[in-house]
GROMACS .gro file of C-alpha atoms in nm:
model
  205
    1MET     CA    1  -0.996  -1.148   1.409
    2LYS     CA    2  -0.999  -1.013   1.057
    3ALA     CA    3  -0.836  -0.677   0.976
    4LEU     CA    4  -0.885  -0.455   0.671
    5VAL     CA    5  -0.559  -0.282   0.582
    6ILE     CA    6  -0.616   0.027   0.365
    7VAL     CA    7  -0.296   0.110   0.178
    8ASP     CA    8  -0.201   0.467   0.082
    9VAL     CA    9  -0.532   0.614  -0.037
   10GLN     CA   10  -0.371   0.958  -0.057
   11TYR     CA   11  -0.410   1.259  -0.286
   12ASP     CA   12  -0.082   1.202  -0.472
   13PHE     CA   13  -0.189   0.852  -0.580
   14LEU     CA   14  -0.532   0.967  -0.701
   15PRO     CA   15  -0.618   1.127  -1.037
   16GLY     CA   16  -0.447   1.466  -1.058
   17GLY     CA   17  -0.183   1.367  -0.802
   18ALA     CA   18   0.192   1.360  -0.848
   19LEU     CA   19   0.200   0.981  -0.891
   20ALA     CA   20  -0.157   0.911  -0.995
   21VAL     CA   21  -0.270   0.550  -1.020
   22PRO     CA   22  -0.511   0.509  -1.314
   23ASN     CA   23  -0.871   0.514  -1.188
   24GLY     CA   24  -0.748   0.508  -0.829
   25ASP     CA   25  -1.049   0.702  -0.707
   26GLU     CA   26  -1.290   0.429  -0.824
   27ILE     CA   27  -1.199   0.197  -0.536
   28ILE     CA   28  -1.293   0.431  -0.250
   29PRO     CA   29  -1.667   0.343  -0.230
   30LEU     CA   30  -1.583  -0.029  -0.211
   31ILE     CA   31  -1.320   0.031   0.059
   32ASN     CA   32  -1.575   0.229   0.258
   33GLU     CA   33  -1.824  -0.058   0.235
   34LEU     CA   34  -1.568  -0.322   0.332
   35GLN     CA   35  -1.483  -0.143   0.656
   36SER     CA   36  -1.809  -0.253   0.816
   37TYR     CA   37  -1.726  -0.621   0.759
   38ALA     CA   38  -1.384  -0.630   0.923
   39ASP     CA   39  -1.320  -0.668   1.296
   40LEU     CA   40  -1.048  -0.402   1.279
   41VAL     CA   41  -0.950  -0.136   1.024
   42VAL     CA   42  -0.604   0.018   0.993
   43ALA     CA   43  -0.440   0.232   0.724
   44THR     CA   44  -0.092   0.299   0.591
   45GLN     CA   45   0.033   0.640   0.482
   46ASP     CA   46   0.330   0.716   0.259
   47TRP     CA   47   0.510   0.994   0.448
   48HIS     CA   48   0.835   1.095   0.278
   49PRO     CA   49   1.071   1.370   0.392
   50ALA     CA   50   1.149   1.632   0.127
   51GLY     CA   51   1.440   1.522  -0.093
   52HIS     CA   52   1.381   1.152  -0.031
   53LYS     CA   53   1.634   0.938  -0.218
   54SER     CA   54   1.356   0.751  -0.403
   55PHE     CA   55   1.269   1.076  -0.583
   56ALA     CA   56   1.422   1.131  -0.928
   57SER     CA   57   1.471   1.496  -0.830
   58ALA     CA   58   1.725   1.385  -0.567
   59HIS     CA   59   1.959   1.244  -0.834
   60GLU     CA   60   2.112   1.485  -1.084
   61GLY     CA   61   2.060   1.377  -1.444
   62LYS     CA   62   1.814   1.099  -1.358
   63LYS     CA   63   1.461   1.080  -1.489
   64VAL     CA   64   1.136   0.963  -1.335
   65PHE     CA   65   1.090   0.582  -1.357
   66GLU     CA   66   1.459   0.514  -1.417
   67GLN     CA   67   1.604   0.240  -1.198
   68ILE     CA   68   1.911   0.278  -0.980
   69GLU     CA   69   2.067   0.097  -0.687
   70LEU     CA   70   1.983   0.252  -0.350
   71GLU     CA   71   2.112   0.109  -0.021
   72GLY     CA   72   2.204  -0.208  -0.211
   73LEU     CA   73   1.850  -0.250  -0.346
   74GLU     CA   74   1.692  -0.190  -0.687
   75GLN     CA   75   1.502   0.136  -0.676
   76VAL     CA   76   1.254   0.291  -0.920
   77LEU     CA   77   1.291   0.669  -0.918
   78TRP     CA   78   0.956   0.833  -0.859
   79PRO     CA   79   0.825   1.186  -0.896
   80ASP     CA   80   0.820   1.373  -0.565
   81HIS     CA   81   0.511   1.247  -0.385
   82CYS     CA   82   0.349   1.221  -0.041
   83VAL     CA   83   0.593   1.468   0.112
   84GLN     CA   84   0.536   1.513   0.483
   85GLY     CA   85   0.293   1.792   0.565
   86THR     CA   86   0.177   1.851   0.207
   87LYS     CA   87  -0.171   1.812   0.063
   88GLY     CA   88  -0.045   1.528  -0.156
   89ALA     CA   89   0.027   1.319   0.152
   90GLU     CA   90  -0.324   1.361   0.295
   91PHE     CA   91  -0.586   1.088   0.277
   92SER     CA   92  -0.866   1.135   0.028
   93PRO     CA   93  -1.158   1.319   0.192
   94GLU     CA   94  -1.386   1.059   0.032
   95LEU     CA   95  -1.226   0.782   0.237
   96HIS     CA   96  -1.420   0.710   0.556
   97MET     CA   97  -1.178   0.729   0.848
   98ASN     CA   98  -1.411   0.683   1.146
   99HIS     CA   99  -1.346   0.309   1.167
  100VAL     CA  100  -0.968   0.340   1.119
  101GLU     CA  101  -0.815   0.247   1.453
  102ALA     CA  102  -0.450   0.317   1.371
  103ILE     CA  103  -0.240   0.474   1.093
  104PHE     CA  104   0.108   0.342   1.015
  105ARG     CA  105   0.339   0.582   0.832
  106LYS     CA  106   0.613   0.454   0.603
  107GLY     CA  107   0.890   0.584   0.380
  108MET     CA  108   1.019   0.820   0.648
  109GLU     CA  109   1.382   0.704   0.632
  110HIS     CA  110   1.559   0.944   0.394
  111GLY     CA  111   1.776   0.686   0.220
  112ILE     CA  112   1.548   0.385   0.174
  113ASP     CA  113   1.201   0.341   0.026
  114SER     CA  114   0.918   0.154   0.195
  115TYR     CA  115   0.653  -0.008  -0.021
  116SER     CA  116   0.523  -0.248   0.243
  117GLY     CA  117   0.314  -0.130   0.533
  118PHE     CA  118   0.510  -0.364   0.760
  119TYR     CA  119   0.877  -0.287   0.681
  120ASP     CA  120   1.109  -0.070   0.475
  121ASN     CA  121   1.232  -0.229   0.151
  122GLY     CA  122   1.542  -0.369   0.318
  123HIS     CA  123   1.345  -0.514   0.611
  124ARG     CA  124   1.573  -0.315   0.842
  125LYS     CA  125   1.301  -0.147   1.044
  126ALA     CA  126   0.942  -0.246   1.116
  127THR     CA  127   0.661   0.009   1.112
  128GLY     CA  128   0.499  -0.160   1.411
  129MET     CA  129   0.189  -0.268   1.218
  130GLY     CA  130   0.267  -0.638   1.244
  131ALA     CA  131   0.308  -0.628   1.621
  132TYR     CA  132  -0.003  -0.411   1.653
  133LEU     CA  133  -0.222  -0.649   1.454
  134LYS     CA  134  -0.095  -0.954   1.642
  135GLY     CA  135  -0.143  -0.774   1.970
  136ARG     CA  136  -0.508  -0.718   1.877
  137GLY     CA  137  -0.553  -1.088   1.800
  138VAL     CA  138  -0.567  -1.052   1.422
  139THR     CA  139  -0.504  -1.372   1.224
  140GLU     CA  140  -0.637  -1.267   0.882
  141ILE     CA  141  -0.583  -0.952   0.677
  142TRP     CA  142  -0.765  -0.810   0.377
  143LEU     CA  143  -0.555  -0.565   0.177
  144CYS     CA  144  -0.682  -0.290  -0.050
  145GLY     CA  145  -0.569   0.046  -0.182
  146LEU     CA  146  -0.292   0.189  -0.401
  147ALA     CA  147  -0.109   0.067  -0.584
  148SER     CA  148  -0.183  -0.304  -0.613
  149ASP     CA  149   0.142  -0.384  -0.798
  150TYR     CA  150   0.362  -0.202  -0.545
  151CYS     CA  151   0.256  -0.108  -0.193
  152VAL     CA  152  -0.047  -0.339  -0.166
  153TYR     CA  153   0.148  -0.631  -0.316
  154PHE     CA  154   0.455  -0.590  -0.095
  155THR     CA  155   0.238  -0.546   0.213
  156ALA     CA  156   0.065  -0.873   0.121
  157LEU     CA  157   0.397  -1.058   0.085
  158ASP     CA  158   0.512  -0.938   0.425
  159GLY     CA  159   0.176  -1.027   0.575
  160LEU     CA  160   0.224  -1.386   0.459
  161GLU     CA  161   0.579  -1.391   0.599
  162LEU     CA  162   0.440  -1.277   0.934
  163GLY     CA  163   0.191  -1.562   0.937
  164PHE     CA  164  -0.133  -1.381   0.855
  165LYS     CA  165  -0.391  -1.539   0.626
  166THR     CA  166  -0.365  -1.279   0.352
  167THR     CA  167  -0.609  -1.175   0.079
  168LEU     CA  168  -0.548  -0.896  -0.171
  169ILE     CA  169  -0.887  -0.748  -0.261
  170GLU     CA  170  -0.839  -0.691  -0.632
  171ASP     CA  171  -1.141  -0.475  -0.716
  172ALA     CA  172  -1.070  -0.251  -0.415
  173SER     CA  173  -0.715  -0.186  -0.541
  174ARG     CA  174  -0.566  -0.044  -0.861
  175PRO     CA  175  -0.221  -0.103  -1.019
  176ILE     CA  176   0.019   0.140  -1.180
  177ASP     CA  177   0.103  -0.125  -1.443
  178ALA     CA  178  -0.175  -0.379  -1.506
  179ALA     CA  179   0.051  -0.622  -1.697
  180SER     CA  180   0.308  -0.626  -1.417
  181PHE     CA  181   0.034  -0.687  -1.163
  182GLU     CA  182  -0.073  -1.004  -1.343
  183PHE     CA  183   0.272  -1.156  -1.278
  184LYS     CA  184   0.271  -1.034  -0.920
  185LYS     CA  185  -0.070  -1.192  -0.857
  186GLU     CA  186   0.069  -1.529  -0.967
  187HIS     CA  187   0.366  -1.485  -0.735
  188LEU     CA  188   0.141  -1.393  -0.444
  189LEU     CA  189  -0.074  -1.701  -0.504
  190SER     CA  190   0.237  -1.921  -0.520
  191LYS     CA  191   0.334  -1.792  -0.174
  192GLY     CA  192  -0.002  -1.892  -0.026
  193GLY     CA  193  -0.183  -1.562  -0.061
  194GLN     CA  194  -0.531  -1.522  -0.198
  195ILE     CA  195  -0.692  -1.284  -0.448
  196GLY     CA  196  -1.042  -1.175  -0.351
  197GLN     CA  197  -1.317  -0.952  -0.485
  198ALA     CA  198  -1.494  -0.702  -0.262
  199LYS     CA  199  -1.819  -0.740  -0.455
  200LYS     CA  200  -1.827  -1.114  -0.379
  201ILE     CA  201  -1.737  -1.058  -0.014
  202LEU     CA  202  -2.015  -0.801   0.026
  203LEU     CA  203  -2.271  -1.030  -0.138
  204LYS     CA  204  -2.192  -1.306   0.113
  205MET     CA  205  -2.227  -1.082   0.417
   0.00000   0.00000   0.00000
């Protein structure tokens, strides 16, 4: 069983959003096409409570993109984004959701961030996605979405740790920082992950 994991294709990560990923909207048509070629489709959703400790606004005198220590972990301070119940947290209306069997929300713990769709950043609590995929007989995951150098990348690393054959679909994802993503791709490959291209996958099907 092969699963497509769609990571955080939400208003706040799209152009005009609070934490917009450059050209993030360009990947949606490819993601929609890929859904027909996976045995199972799931999605992750950033779902922060107001005043989340990963927000710069929660720390007096701190600025967006500064780094601090939070719960013993390095933490980038972000603009307020994907706050529960707000438009920014909603999925893009352009994203086809009919094939999405389950949605796994993350970042709900007030004091710790959660980039990966499988765990919070301290690996203290699982979202349930790993158990769900294994329970459905999934052995291979394709990852796409936003942003490829953060949430897609960390979801891929955890997927490998959980024993899934893991491919990050590069052209169906977009990074916040393209230069940083180049280093992260090399790290992912060194861990046994793969980098794929949706256009090549679709041509083979």
